[in-house]
Amino acid sequence: MSSVYIGMGALLLLWIFGDLHRRRKNRNKIIYVIESSCTGCRRCVKRCSRRVLVAVKNETGTHVTVKYPDKCTACGDCLGKCKFDALKLVERI
């Protein structure tokens, strides 16, 4: 029974350290929206926990834009939800 707890503890530590490594690696990055590929489906907007992305309507249709770039942690959660490859991580200026 104790080996089960040790295994679960090891998995938890790997998950925590993996998340910290991902955040440190992407500290100088920010999300960028490729408007020509964006369909306005809003999946990334719903997934963003920091509320960085917003959907905007204009004469060409609906698309997503980065409204609060200073709040973006480049966690990549929105990248996983975009099925149209309209998002990518770029270096902060």
PDB file of N, CA and C in Angstrom:
ATOM      1  N   MET A   1       0.814  -1.195   0.000  1.00  0.00           N
ATOM      2  CA  MET A   1       0.000   0.000   0.000  1.00  0.00           C
ATOM      3  C   MET A   1       0.861   1.265   0.000  1.00  0.00           C
ATOM      4  N   SER A   2       2.006   1.202   0.683  1.00  0.00           N
ATOM      5  CA  SER A   2       2.861   2.383   0.752  1.00  0.00           C
ATOM      6  C   SER A   2       3.503   2.683  -0.603  1.00  0.00           C
ATOM      7  N   SER A   3       3.716   1.658  -1.422  1.00  0.00           N
ATOM      8  CA  SER A   3       4.285   1.905  -2.751  1.00  0.00           C
ATOM      9  C   SER A   3       3.313   2.679  -3.637  1.00  0.00           C
ATOM     10  N   VAL A   4       2.017   2.493  -3.408  1.00  0.00           N
ATOM     11  CA  VAL A   4       1.014   3.256  -4.152  1.00  0.00           C
ATOM     12  C   VAL A   4       1.110   4.733  -3.787  1.00  0.00           C
ATOM     13  N   TYR A   5       1.251   5.017  -2.485  1.00  0.00           N
ATOM     14  CA  TYR A   5       1.376   6.404  -2.037  1.00  0.00           C
ATOM     15  C   TYR A   5       2.666   7.042  -2.543  1.00  0.00           C
ATOM     16  N   ILE A   6       3.747   6.269  -2.553  1.00  0.00           N
ATOM     17  CA  ILE A   6       5.013   6.787  -3.060  1.00  0.00           C
ATOM     18  C   ILE A   6       4.898   7.101  -4.554  1.00  0.00           C
ATOM     19  N   GLY A   7       4.268   6.208  -5.302  1.00  0.00           N
ATOM     20  CA  GLY A   7       4.065   6.441  -6.734  1.00  0.00           C
ATOM     21  C   GLY A   7       3.196   7.656  -6.997  1.00  0.00           C
ATOM     22  N   MET A   8       2.115   7.793  -6.244  1.00  0.00           N
ATOM     23  CA  MET A   8       1.232   8.960  -6.415  1.00  0.00           C
ATOM     24  C   MET A   8       1.955  10.250  -6.041  1.00  0.00           C
ATOM     25  N   GLY A   9       2.769  10.202  -4.980  1.00  0.00           N
ATOM     26  CA  GLY A   9       3.540  11.374  -4.578  1.00  0.00           C
ATOM     27  C   GLY A   9       4.558  11.769  -5.629  1.00  0.00           C
ATOM     28  N   ALA A  10       5.204  10.765  -6.240  1.00  0.00           N
ATOM     29  CA  ALA A  10       6.185  11.045  -7.291  1.00  0.00           C
ATOM     30  C   ALA A  10       5.514  11.671  -8.507  1.00  0.00           C
ATOM     31  N   LEU A  11       4.355  11.150  -8.878  1.00  0.00           N
ATOM     32  CA  LEU A  11       3.620  11.733 -10.006  1.00  0.00           C
ATOM     33  C   LEU A  11       3.201  13.167  -9.721  1.00  0.00           C
ATOM     34  N   LEU A  12       2.765  13.426  -8.505  1.00  0.00           N
ATOM     35  CA  LEU A  12       2.376  14.788  -8.127  1.00  0.00           C
ATOM     36  C   LEU A  12       3.567  15.738  -8.200  1.00  0.00           C
ATOM     37  N   LEU A  13       4.720  15.308  -7.700  1.00  0.00           N
ATOM     38  CA  LEU A  13       5.912  16.154  -7.766  1.00  0.00           C
ATOM     39  C   LEU A  13       6.348  16.407  -9.206  1.00  0.00           C
ATOM     40  N   LEU A  14       6.293  15.380 -10.044  1.00  0.00           N
ATOM     41  CA  LEU A  14       6.636  15.571 -11.456  1.00  0.00           C
ATOM     42  C   LEU A  14       5.690  16.558 -12.130  1.00  0.00           C
ATOM     43  N   TRP A  15       4.421  16.488 -11.807  1.00  0.00           N
ATOM     44  CA  TRP A  15       3.434  17.402 -12.390  1.00  0.00           C
ATOM     45  C   TRP A  15       3.707  18.841 -11.947  1.00  0.00           C
ATOM     46  N   ILE A  16       3.995  19.025 -10.664  1.00  0.00           N
ATOM     47  CA  ILE A  16       4.262  20.372 -10.138  1.00  0.00           C
ATOM     48  C   ILE A  16       5.539  20.947 -10.743  1.00  0.00           C
ATOM     49  N   PHE A  17       6.615  20.168 -10.751  1.00  0.00           N
ATOM     50  CA  PHE A  17       7.883  20.669 -11.286  1.00  0.00           C
ATOM     51  C   PHE A  17       7.808  20.884 -12.796  1.00  0.00           C
ATOM     52  N   GLY A  18       7.046  20.066 -13.501  1.00  0.00           N
ATOM     53  CA  GLY A  18       6.852  20.264 -14.939  1.00  0.00           C
ATOM     54  C   GLY A  18       6.146  21.573 -15.222  1.00  0.00           C
ATOM     55  N   ASP A  19       5.138  21.888 -14.405  1.00  0.00           N
ATOM     56  CA  ASP A  19       4.408  23.145 -14.582  1.00  0.00           C
ATOM     57  C   ASP A  19       5.308  24.337 -14.276  1.00  0.00           C
ATOM     58  N   LEU A  20       6.123  24.244 -13.232  1.00  0.00           N
ATOM     59  CA  LEU A  20       7.044  25.341 -12.909  1.00  0.00           C
ATOM     60  C   LEU A  20       8.083  25.540 -14.004  1.00  0.00           C
ATOM     61  N   HIS A  21       8.587  24.437 -14.548  1.00  0.00           N
ATOM     62  CA  HIS A  21       9.566  24.529 -15.636  1.00  0.00           C
ATOM     63  C   HIS A  21       8.940  25.177 -16.870  1.00  0.00           C
ATOM     64  N   ARG A  22       7.705  24.810 -17.190  1.00  0.00           N
ATOM     65  CA  ARG A  22       7.025  25.385 -18.349  1.00  0.00           C
ATOM     66  C   ARG A  22       6.833  26.889 -18.163  1.00  0.00           C
ATOM     67  N   ARG A  23       6.441  27.307 -16.966  1.00  0.00           N
ATOM     68  CA  ARG A  23       6.240  28.740 -16.726  1.00  0.00           C
ATOM     69  C   ARG A  23       7.555  29.512 -16.789  1.00  0.00           C
ATOM     70  N   ARG A  24       8.639  28.941 -16.259  1.00  0.00           N
ATOM     71  CA  ARG A  24       9.932  29.618 -16.293  1.00  0.00           C
ATOM     72  C   ARG A  24      10.448  29.728 -17.727  1.00  0.00           C
ATOM     73  N   LYS A  25      10.264  28.679 -18.509  1.00  0.00           N
ATOM     74  CA  LYS A  25      10.743  28.663 -19.884  1.00  0.00           C
ATOM     75  C   LYS A  25      10.010  29.699 -20.740  1.00  0.00           C
ATOM     76  N   ASN A  26       8.734  29.910 -20.478  1.00  0.00           N
ATOM     77  CA  ASN A  26       7.919  30.817 -21.283  1.00  0.00           C
ATOM     78  C   ASN A  26       7.746  32.188 -20.645  1.00  0.00           C
ATOM     79  N   ARG A  27       8.606  32.537 -19.716  1.00  0.00           N
ATOM     80  CA  ARG A  27       8.458  33.812 -19.008  1.00  0.00           C
ATOM     81  C   ARG A  27       8.554  35.019 -19.942  1.00  0.00           C
ATOM     82  N   ASN A  28       9.377  34.953 -20.968  1.00  0.00           N
ATOM     83  CA  ASN A  28       9.587  36.077 -21.881  1.00  0.00           C
ATOM     84  C   ASN A  28       8.769  35.939 -23.154  1.00  0.00           C
ATOM     85  N   LYS A  29       7.717  35.156 -23.113  1.00  0.00           N
ATOM     86  CA  LYS A  29       6.887  34.967 -24.299  1.00  0.00           C
ATOM     87  C   LYS A  29       5.477  35.475 -24.053  1.00  0.00           C
ATOM     88  N   ILE A  30       4.760  35.647 -25.151  1.00  0.00           N
ATOM     89  CA  ILE A  30       3.377  36.114 -25.103  1.00  0.00           C
ATOM     90  C   ILE A  30       2.618  35.463 -26.247  1.00  0.00           C
ATOM     91  N   ILE A  31       1.327  35.364 -26.110  1.00  0.00           N
ATOM     92  CA  ILE A  31       0.498  34.762 -27.146  1.00  0.00           C
ATOM     93  C   ILE A  31       0.269  35.765 -28.267  1.00  0.00           C
ATOM     94  N   TYR A  32       0.259  35.264 -29.493  1.00  0.00           N
ATOM     95  CA  TYR A  32       0.029  36.097 -30.670  1.00  0.00           C
ATOM     96  C   TYR A  32      -1.054  35.433 -31.510  1.00  0.00           C
ATOM     97  N   VAL A  33      -2.011  36.224 -31.998  1.00  0.00           N
ATOM     98  CA  VAL A  33      -3.123  35.717 -32.793  1.00  0.00           C
ATOM     99  C   VAL A  33      -2.852  35.988 -34.269  1.00  0.00           C
ATOM    100  N   ILE A  34      -2.920  34.950 -35.084  1.00  0.00           N
ATOM    101  CA  ILE A  34      -2.804  35.081 -36.538  1.00  0.00           C
ATOM    102  C   ILE A  34      -4.222  35.287 -37.069  1.00  0.00           C
ATOM    103  N   GLU A  35      -4.573  36.531 -37.348  1.00  0.00           N
ATOM    104  CA  GLU A  35      -5.955  36.869 -37.682  1.00  0.00           C
ATOM    105  C   GLU A  35      -6.446  36.211 -38.958  1.00  0.00           C
ATOM    106  N   SER A  36      -5.563  35.940 -39.909  1.00  0.00           N
ATOM    107  CA  SER A  36      -5.999  35.305 -41.151  1.00  0.00           C
ATOM    108  C   SER A  36      -6.426  33.854 -40.920  1.00  0.00           C
ATOM    109  N   SER A  37      -5.931  33.227 -39.861  1.00  0.00           N
ATOM    110  CA  SER A  37      -6.293  31.840 -39.555  1.00  0.00           C
ATOM    111  C   SER A  37      -7.420  31.739 -38.538  1.00  0.00           C
ATOM    112  N   CYS A  38      -7.682  32.795 -37.816  1.00  0.00           N
ATOM    113  CA  CYS A  38      -8.690  32.781 -36.746  1.00  0.00           C
ATOM    114  C   CYS A  38     -10.093  32.759 -37.338  1.00  0.00           C
ATOM    115  N   THR A  39     -10.927  31.834 -36.857  1.00  0.00           N
ATOM    116  CA  THR A  39     -12.310  31.729 -37.321  1.00  0.00           C
ATOM    117  C   THR A  39     -13.296  32.360 -36.349  1.00  0.00           C
ATOM    118  N   GLY A  40     -12.829  32.763 -35.177  1.00  0.00           N
ATOM    119  CA  GLY A  40     -13.712  33.378 -34.195  1.00  0.00           C
ATOM    120  C   GLY A  40     -14.530  32.374 -33.404  1.00  0.00           C
ATOM    121  N   CYS A  41     -14.052  31.156 -33.277  1.00  0.00           N
ATOM    122  CA  CYS A  41     -14.815  30.117 -32.581  1.00  0.00           C
ATOM    123  C   CYS A  41     -14.847  30.323 -31.066  1.00  0.00           C
ATOM    124  N   ARG A  42     -13.941  31.094 -30.521  1.00  0.00           N
ATOM    125  CA  ARG A  42     -13.861  31.482 -29.107  1.00  0.00           C
ATOM    126  C   ARG A  42     -13.480  30.343 -28.161  1.00  0.00           C
ATOM    127  N   ARG A  43     -12.951  29.249 -28.661  1.00  0.00           N
ATOM    128  CA  ARG A  43     -12.512  28.173 -27.769  1.00  0.00           C
ATOM    129  C   ARG A  43     -11.352  28.624 -26.909  1.00  0.00           C
ATOM    130  N   CYS A  44     -10.437  29.383 -27.488  1.00  0.00           N
ATOM    131  CA  CYS A  44      -9.279  29.867 -26.736  1.00  0.00           C
ATOM    132  C   CYS A  44      -9.701  30.887 -25.683  1.00  0.00           C
ATOM    133  N   VAL A  45     -10.711  31.691 -25.999  1.00  0.00           N
ATOM    134  CA  VAL A  45     -11.194  32.703 -25.048  1.00  0.00           C
ATOM    135  C   VAL A  45     -11.773  32.016 -23.819  1.00  0.00           C
ATOM    136  N   LYS A  46     -12.520  30.944 -24.033  1.00  0.00           N
ATOM    137  CA  LYS A  46     -13.113  30.212 -22.917  1.00  0.00           C
ATOM    138  C   LYS A  46     -12.061  29.508 -22.075  1.00  0.00           C
ATOM    139  N   ARG A  47     -10.961  29.079 -22.684  1.00  0.00           N
ATOM    140  CA  ARG A  47      -9.931  28.323 -21.980  1.00  0.00           C
ATOM    141  C   ARG A  47      -8.960  29.208 -21.209  1.00  0.00           C
ATOM    142  N   CYS A  48      -8.798  30.456 -21.612  1.00  0.00           N
ATOM    143  CA  CYS A  48      -7.830  31.355 -20.991  1.00  0.00           C
ATOM    144  C   CYS A  48      -8.269  31.711 -19.568  1.00  0.00           C
ATOM    145  N   SER A  49      -7.511  31.253 -18.577  1.00  0.00           N
ATOM    146  CA  SER A  49      -7.861  31.509 -17.182  1.00  0.00           C
ATOM    147  C   SER A  49      -7.531  32.937 -16.758  1.00  0.00           C
ATOM    148  N   ARG A  50      -6.641  33.601 -17.461  1.00  0.00           N
ATOM    149  CA  ARG A  50      -6.240  34.977 -17.136  1.00  0.00           C
ATOM    150  C   ARG A  50      -7.102  36.026 -17.823  1.00  0.00           C
ATOM    151  N   ARG A  51      -7.988  35.599 -18.690  1.00  0.00           N
ATOM    152  CA  ARG A  51      -8.881  36.498 -19.454  1.00  0.00           C
ATOM    153  C   ARG A  51      -8.081  37.490 -20.295  1.00  0.00           C
ATOM    154  N   VAL A  52      -7.060  36.981 -20.968  1.00  0.00           N
ATOM    155  CA  VAL A  52      -6.192  37.794 -21.813  1.00  0.00           C
ATOM    156  C   VAL A  52      -6.816  37.998 -23.189  1.00  0.00           C
ATOM    157  N   LEU A  53      -7.488  36.966 -23.698  1.00  0.00           N
ATOM    158  CA  LEU A  53      -8.055  36.998 -25.049  1.00  0.00           C
ATOM    159  C   LEU A  53      -9.515  37.428 -25.024  1.00  0.00           C
ATOM    160  N   VAL A  54      -9.910  38.192 -26.036  1.00  0.00           N
ATOM    161  CA  VAL A  54     -11.304  38.584 -26.207  1.00  0.00           C
ATOM    162  C   VAL A  54     -11.685  38.453 -27.681  1.00  0.00           C
ATOM    163  N   ALA A  55     -12.975  38.218 -27.925  1.00  0.00           N
ATOM    164  CA  ALA A  55     -13.480  38.143 -29.290  1.00  0.00           C
ATOM    165  C   ALA A  55     -13.931  39.531 -29.724  1.00  0.00           C
ATOM    166  N   VAL A  56     -13.566  39.914 -30.948  1.00  0.00           N
ATOM    167  CA  VAL A  56     -13.871  41.238 -31.477  1.00  0.00           C
ATOM    168  C   VAL A  56     -14.625  41.082 -32.793  1.00  0.00           C
ATOM    169  N   LYS A  57     -15.690  41.855 -32.956  1.00  0.00           N
ATOM    170  CA  LYS A  57     -16.421  41.862 -34.220  1.00  0.00           C
ATOM    171  C   LYS A  57     -16.088  43.127 -34.982  1.00  0.00           C
ATOM    172  N   ASN A  58     -15.832  42.970 -36.270  1.00  0.00           N
ATOM    173  CA  ASN A  58     -15.632  44.128 -37.138  1.00  0.00           C
ATOM    174  C   ASN A  58     -16.214  43.819 -38.504  1.00  0.00           C
ATOM    175  N   GLU A  59     -15.917  44.633 -39.482  1.00  0.00           N
ATOM    176  CA  GLU A  59     -16.538  44.462 -40.807  1.00  0.00           C
ATOM    177  C   GLU A  59     -16.097  43.182 -41.519  1.00  0.00           C
ATOM    178  N   THR A  60     -14.950  42.621 -41.141  1.00  0.00           N
ATOM    179  CA  THR A  60     -14.492  41.390 -41.790  1.00  0.00           C
ATOM    180  C   THR A  60     -14.976  40.141 -41.067  1.00  0.00           C
ATOM    181  N   GLY A  61     -15.610  40.278 -39.909  1.00  0.00           N
ATOM    182  CA  GLY A  61     -16.121  39.135 -39.154  1.00  0.00           C
ATOM    183  C   GLY A  61     -15.613  39.148 -37.724  1.00  0.00           C
ATOM    184  N   THR A  62     -15.774  38.030 -37.063  1.00  0.00           N
ATOM    185  CA  THR A  62     -15.343  37.898 -35.681  1.00  0.00           C
ATOM    186  C   THR A  62     -13.974  37.227 -35.623  1.00  0.00           C
ATOM    187  N   HIS A  63     -13.113  37.774 -34.808  1.00  0.00           N
ATOM    188  CA  HIS A  63     -11.808  37.168 -34.572  1.00  0.00           C
ATOM    189  C   HIS A  63     -11.379  37.448 -33.138  1.00  0.00           C
ATOM    190  N   VAL A  64     -10.363  36.758 -32.694  1.00  0.00           N
ATOM    191  CA  VAL A  64      -9.864  36.893 -31.328  1.00  0.00           C
ATOM    192  C   VAL A  64      -8.652  37.800 -31.339  1.00  0.00           C
ATOM    193  N   THR A  65      -8.526  38.598 -30.288  1.00  0.00           N
ATOM    194  CA  THR A  65      -7.371  39.477 -30.159  1.00  0.00           C
ATOM    195  C   THR A  65      -6.856  39.439 -28.719  1.00  0.00           C
ATOM    196  N   VAL A  66      -5.628  39.843 -28.519  1.00  0.00           N
ATOM    197  CA  VAL A  66      -5.020  39.898 -27.182  1.00  0.00           C
ATOM    198  C   VAL A  66      -5.323  41.268 -26.609  1.00  0.00           C
ATOM    199  N   LYS A  67      -6.191  41.306 -25.583  1.00  0.00           N
ATOM    200  CA  LYS A  67      -6.590  42.583 -25.016  1.00  0.00           C
ATOM    201  C   LYS A  67      -5.679  43.017 -23.864  1.00  0.00           C
ATOM    202  N   TYR A  68      -5.234  42.072 -23.056  1.00  0.00           N
ATOM    203  CA  TYR A  68      -4.398  42.390 -21.898  1.00  0.00           C
ATOM    204  C   TYR A  68      -3.069  41.627 -21.992  1.00  0.00           C
ATOM    205  N   PRO A  69      -2.139  42.084 -22.811  1.00  0.00           N
ATOM    206  CA  PRO A  69      -0.885  41.343 -22.981  1.00  0.00           C
ATOM    207  C   PRO A  69      -0.037  41.273 -21.714  1.00  0.00           C
ATOM    208  N   ASP A  70      -0.173  42.228 -20.812  1.00  0.00           N
ATOM    209  CA  ASP A  70       0.625  42.211 -19.593  1.00  0.00           C
ATOM    210  C   ASP A  70       0.184  41.108 -18.627  1.00  0.00           C
ATOM    211  N   LYS A  71      -1.034  40.589 -18.781  1.00  0.00           N
ATOM    212  CA  LYS A  71      -1.530  39.514 -17.931  1.00  0.00           C
ATOM    213  C   LYS A  71      -1.152  38.129 -18.452  1.00  0.00           C
ATOM    214  N   CYS A  72      -0.696  38.037 -19.697  1.00  0.00           N
ATOM    215  CA  CYS A  72      -0.412  36.745 -20.320  1.00  0.00           C
ATOM    216  C   CYS A  72       0.816  36.103 -19.680  1.00  0.00           C
ATOM    217  N   THR A  73       0.668  34.843 -19.252  1.00  0.00           N
ATOM    218  CA  THR A  73       1.772  34.090 -18.661  1.00  0.00           C
ATOM    219  C   THR A  73       2.358  33.082 -19.643  1.00  0.00           C
ATOM    220  N   ALA A  74       1.860  33.042 -20.863  1.00  0.00           N
ATOM    221  CA  ALA A  74       2.316  32.106 -21.902  1.00  0.00           C
ATOM    222  C   ALA A  74       2.206  30.670 -21.431  1.00  0.00           C
ATOM    223  N   CYS A  75       1.109  30.350 -20.746  1.00  0.00           N
ATOM    224  CA  CYS A  75       0.931  28.997 -20.225  1.00  0.00           C
ATOM    225  C   CYS A  75       0.644  27.996 -21.345  1.00  0.00           C
ATOM    226  N   GLY A  76       0.090  28.458 -22.445  1.00  0.00           N
ATOM    227  CA  GLY A  76      -0.155  27.585 -23.582  1.00  0.00           C
ATOM    228  C   GLY A  76      -1.477  26.848 -23.550  1.00  0.00           C
ATOM    229  N   ASP A  77      -2.313  27.121 -22.564  1.00  0.00           N
ATOM    230  CA  ASP A  77      -3.605  26.441 -22.499  1.00  0.00           C
ATOM    231  C   ASP A  77      -4.481  26.757 -23.701  1.00  0.00           C
ATOM    232  N   CYS A  78      -4.430  27.980 -24.163  1.00  0.00           N
ATOM    233  CA  CYS A  78      -5.242  28.372 -25.319  1.00  0.00           C
ATOM    234  C   CYS A  78      -4.722  27.730 -26.609  1.00  0.00           C
ATOM    235  N   LEU A  79      -3.420  27.479 -26.672  1.00  0.00           N
ATOM    236  CA  LEU A  79      -2.829  26.843 -27.857  1.00  0.00           C
ATOM    237  C   LEU A  79      -3.413  25.458 -28.081  1.00  0.00           C
ATOM    238  N   GLY A  80      -3.654  24.736 -27.006  1.00  0.00           N
ATOM    239  CA  GLY A  80      -4.194  23.391 -27.106  1.00  0.00           C
ATOM    240  C   GLY A  80      -5.634  23.359 -27.571  1.00  0.00           C
ATOM    241  N   LYS A  81      -6.367  24.429 -27.353  1.00  0.00           N
ATOM    242  CA  LYS A  81      -7.775  24.475 -27.738  1.00  0.00           C
ATOM    243  C   LYS A  81      -7.992  24.942 -29.172  1.00  0.00           C
ATOM    244  N   CYS A  82      -7.040  25.665 -29.747  1.00  0.00           N
ATOM    245  CA  CYS A  82      -7.193  26.206 -31.100  1.00  0.00           C
ATOM    246  C   CYS A  82      -6.957  25.103 -32.130  1.00  0.00           C
ATOM    247  N   LYS A  83      -7.993  24.789 -32.901  1.00  0.00           N
ATOM    248  CA  LYS A  83      -7.892  23.745 -33.922  1.00  0.00           C
ATOM    249  C   LYS A  83      -7.464  24.289 -35.277  1.00  0.00           C
ATOM    250  N   PHE A  84      -7.319  25.586 -35.378  1.00  0.00           N
ATOM    251  CA  PHE A  84      -7.018  26.220 -36.664  1.00  0.00           C
ATOM    252  C   PHE A  84      -5.608  26.801 -36.726  1.00  0.00           C
ATOM    253  N   ASP A  85      -4.782  26.531 -35.727  1.00  0.00           N
ATOM    254  CA  ASP A  85      -3.408  27.030 -35.659  1.00  0.00           C
ATOM    255  C   ASP A  85      -3.338  28.541 -35.813  1.00  0.00           C
ATOM    256  N   ALA A  86      -4.241  29.227 -35.140  1.00  0.00           N
ATOM    257  CA  ALA A  86      -4.288  30.680 -35.216  1.00  0.00           C
ATOM    258  C   ALA A  86      -3.536  31.343 -34.069  1.00  0.00           C
ATOM    259  N   LEU A  87      -2.976  30.560 -33.166  1.00  0.00           N
ATOM    260  CA  LEU A  87      -2.247  31.110 -32.026  1.00  0.00           C
ATOM    261  C   LEU A  87      -0.835  30.575 -32.007  1.00  0.00           C
ATOM    262  N   LYS A  88       0.093  31.426 -31.581  1.00  0.00           N
ATOM    263  CA  LYS A  88       1.468  30.970 -31.396  1.00  0.00           C
ATOM    264  C   LYS A  88       2.117  31.828 -30.324  1.00  0.00           C
ATOM    265  N   LEU A  89       3.169  31.291 -29.731  1.00  0.00           N
ATOM    266  CA  LEU A  89       3.921  32.005 -28.709  1.00  0.00           C
ATOM    267  C   LEU A  89       5.073  32.739 -29.375  1.00  0.00           C
ATOM    268  N   VAL A  90       5.226  34.021 -29.068  1.00  0.00           N
ATOM    269  CA  VAL A  90       6.315  34.832 -29.611  1.00  0.00           C
ATOM    270  C   VAL A  90       7.033  35.511 -28.447  1.00  0.00           C
ATOM    271  N   GLU A  91       8.230  35.983 -28.704  1.00  0.00           N
ATOM    272  CA  GLU A  91       9.002  36.689 -27.691  1.00  0.00           C
ATOM    273  C   GLU A  91       8.373  38.052 -27.377  1.00  0.00           C
ATOM    274  N   ARG A  92       8.401  38.411 -26.116  1.00  0.00           N
ATOM    275  CA  ARG A  92       7.919  39.749 -25.728  1.00  0.00           C
ATOM    276  C   ARG A  92       8.877  40.790 -26.248  1.00  0.00           C
ATOM    277  N   ILE A  93       8.344  41.937 -26.593  1.00  0.00           N
ATOM    278  CA  ILE A  93       9.161  43.035 -27.091  1.00  0.00           C
ATOM    279  C   ILE A  93       9.580  43.926 -25.942  1.00  0.00           C
TER     280      ILE A  93
END
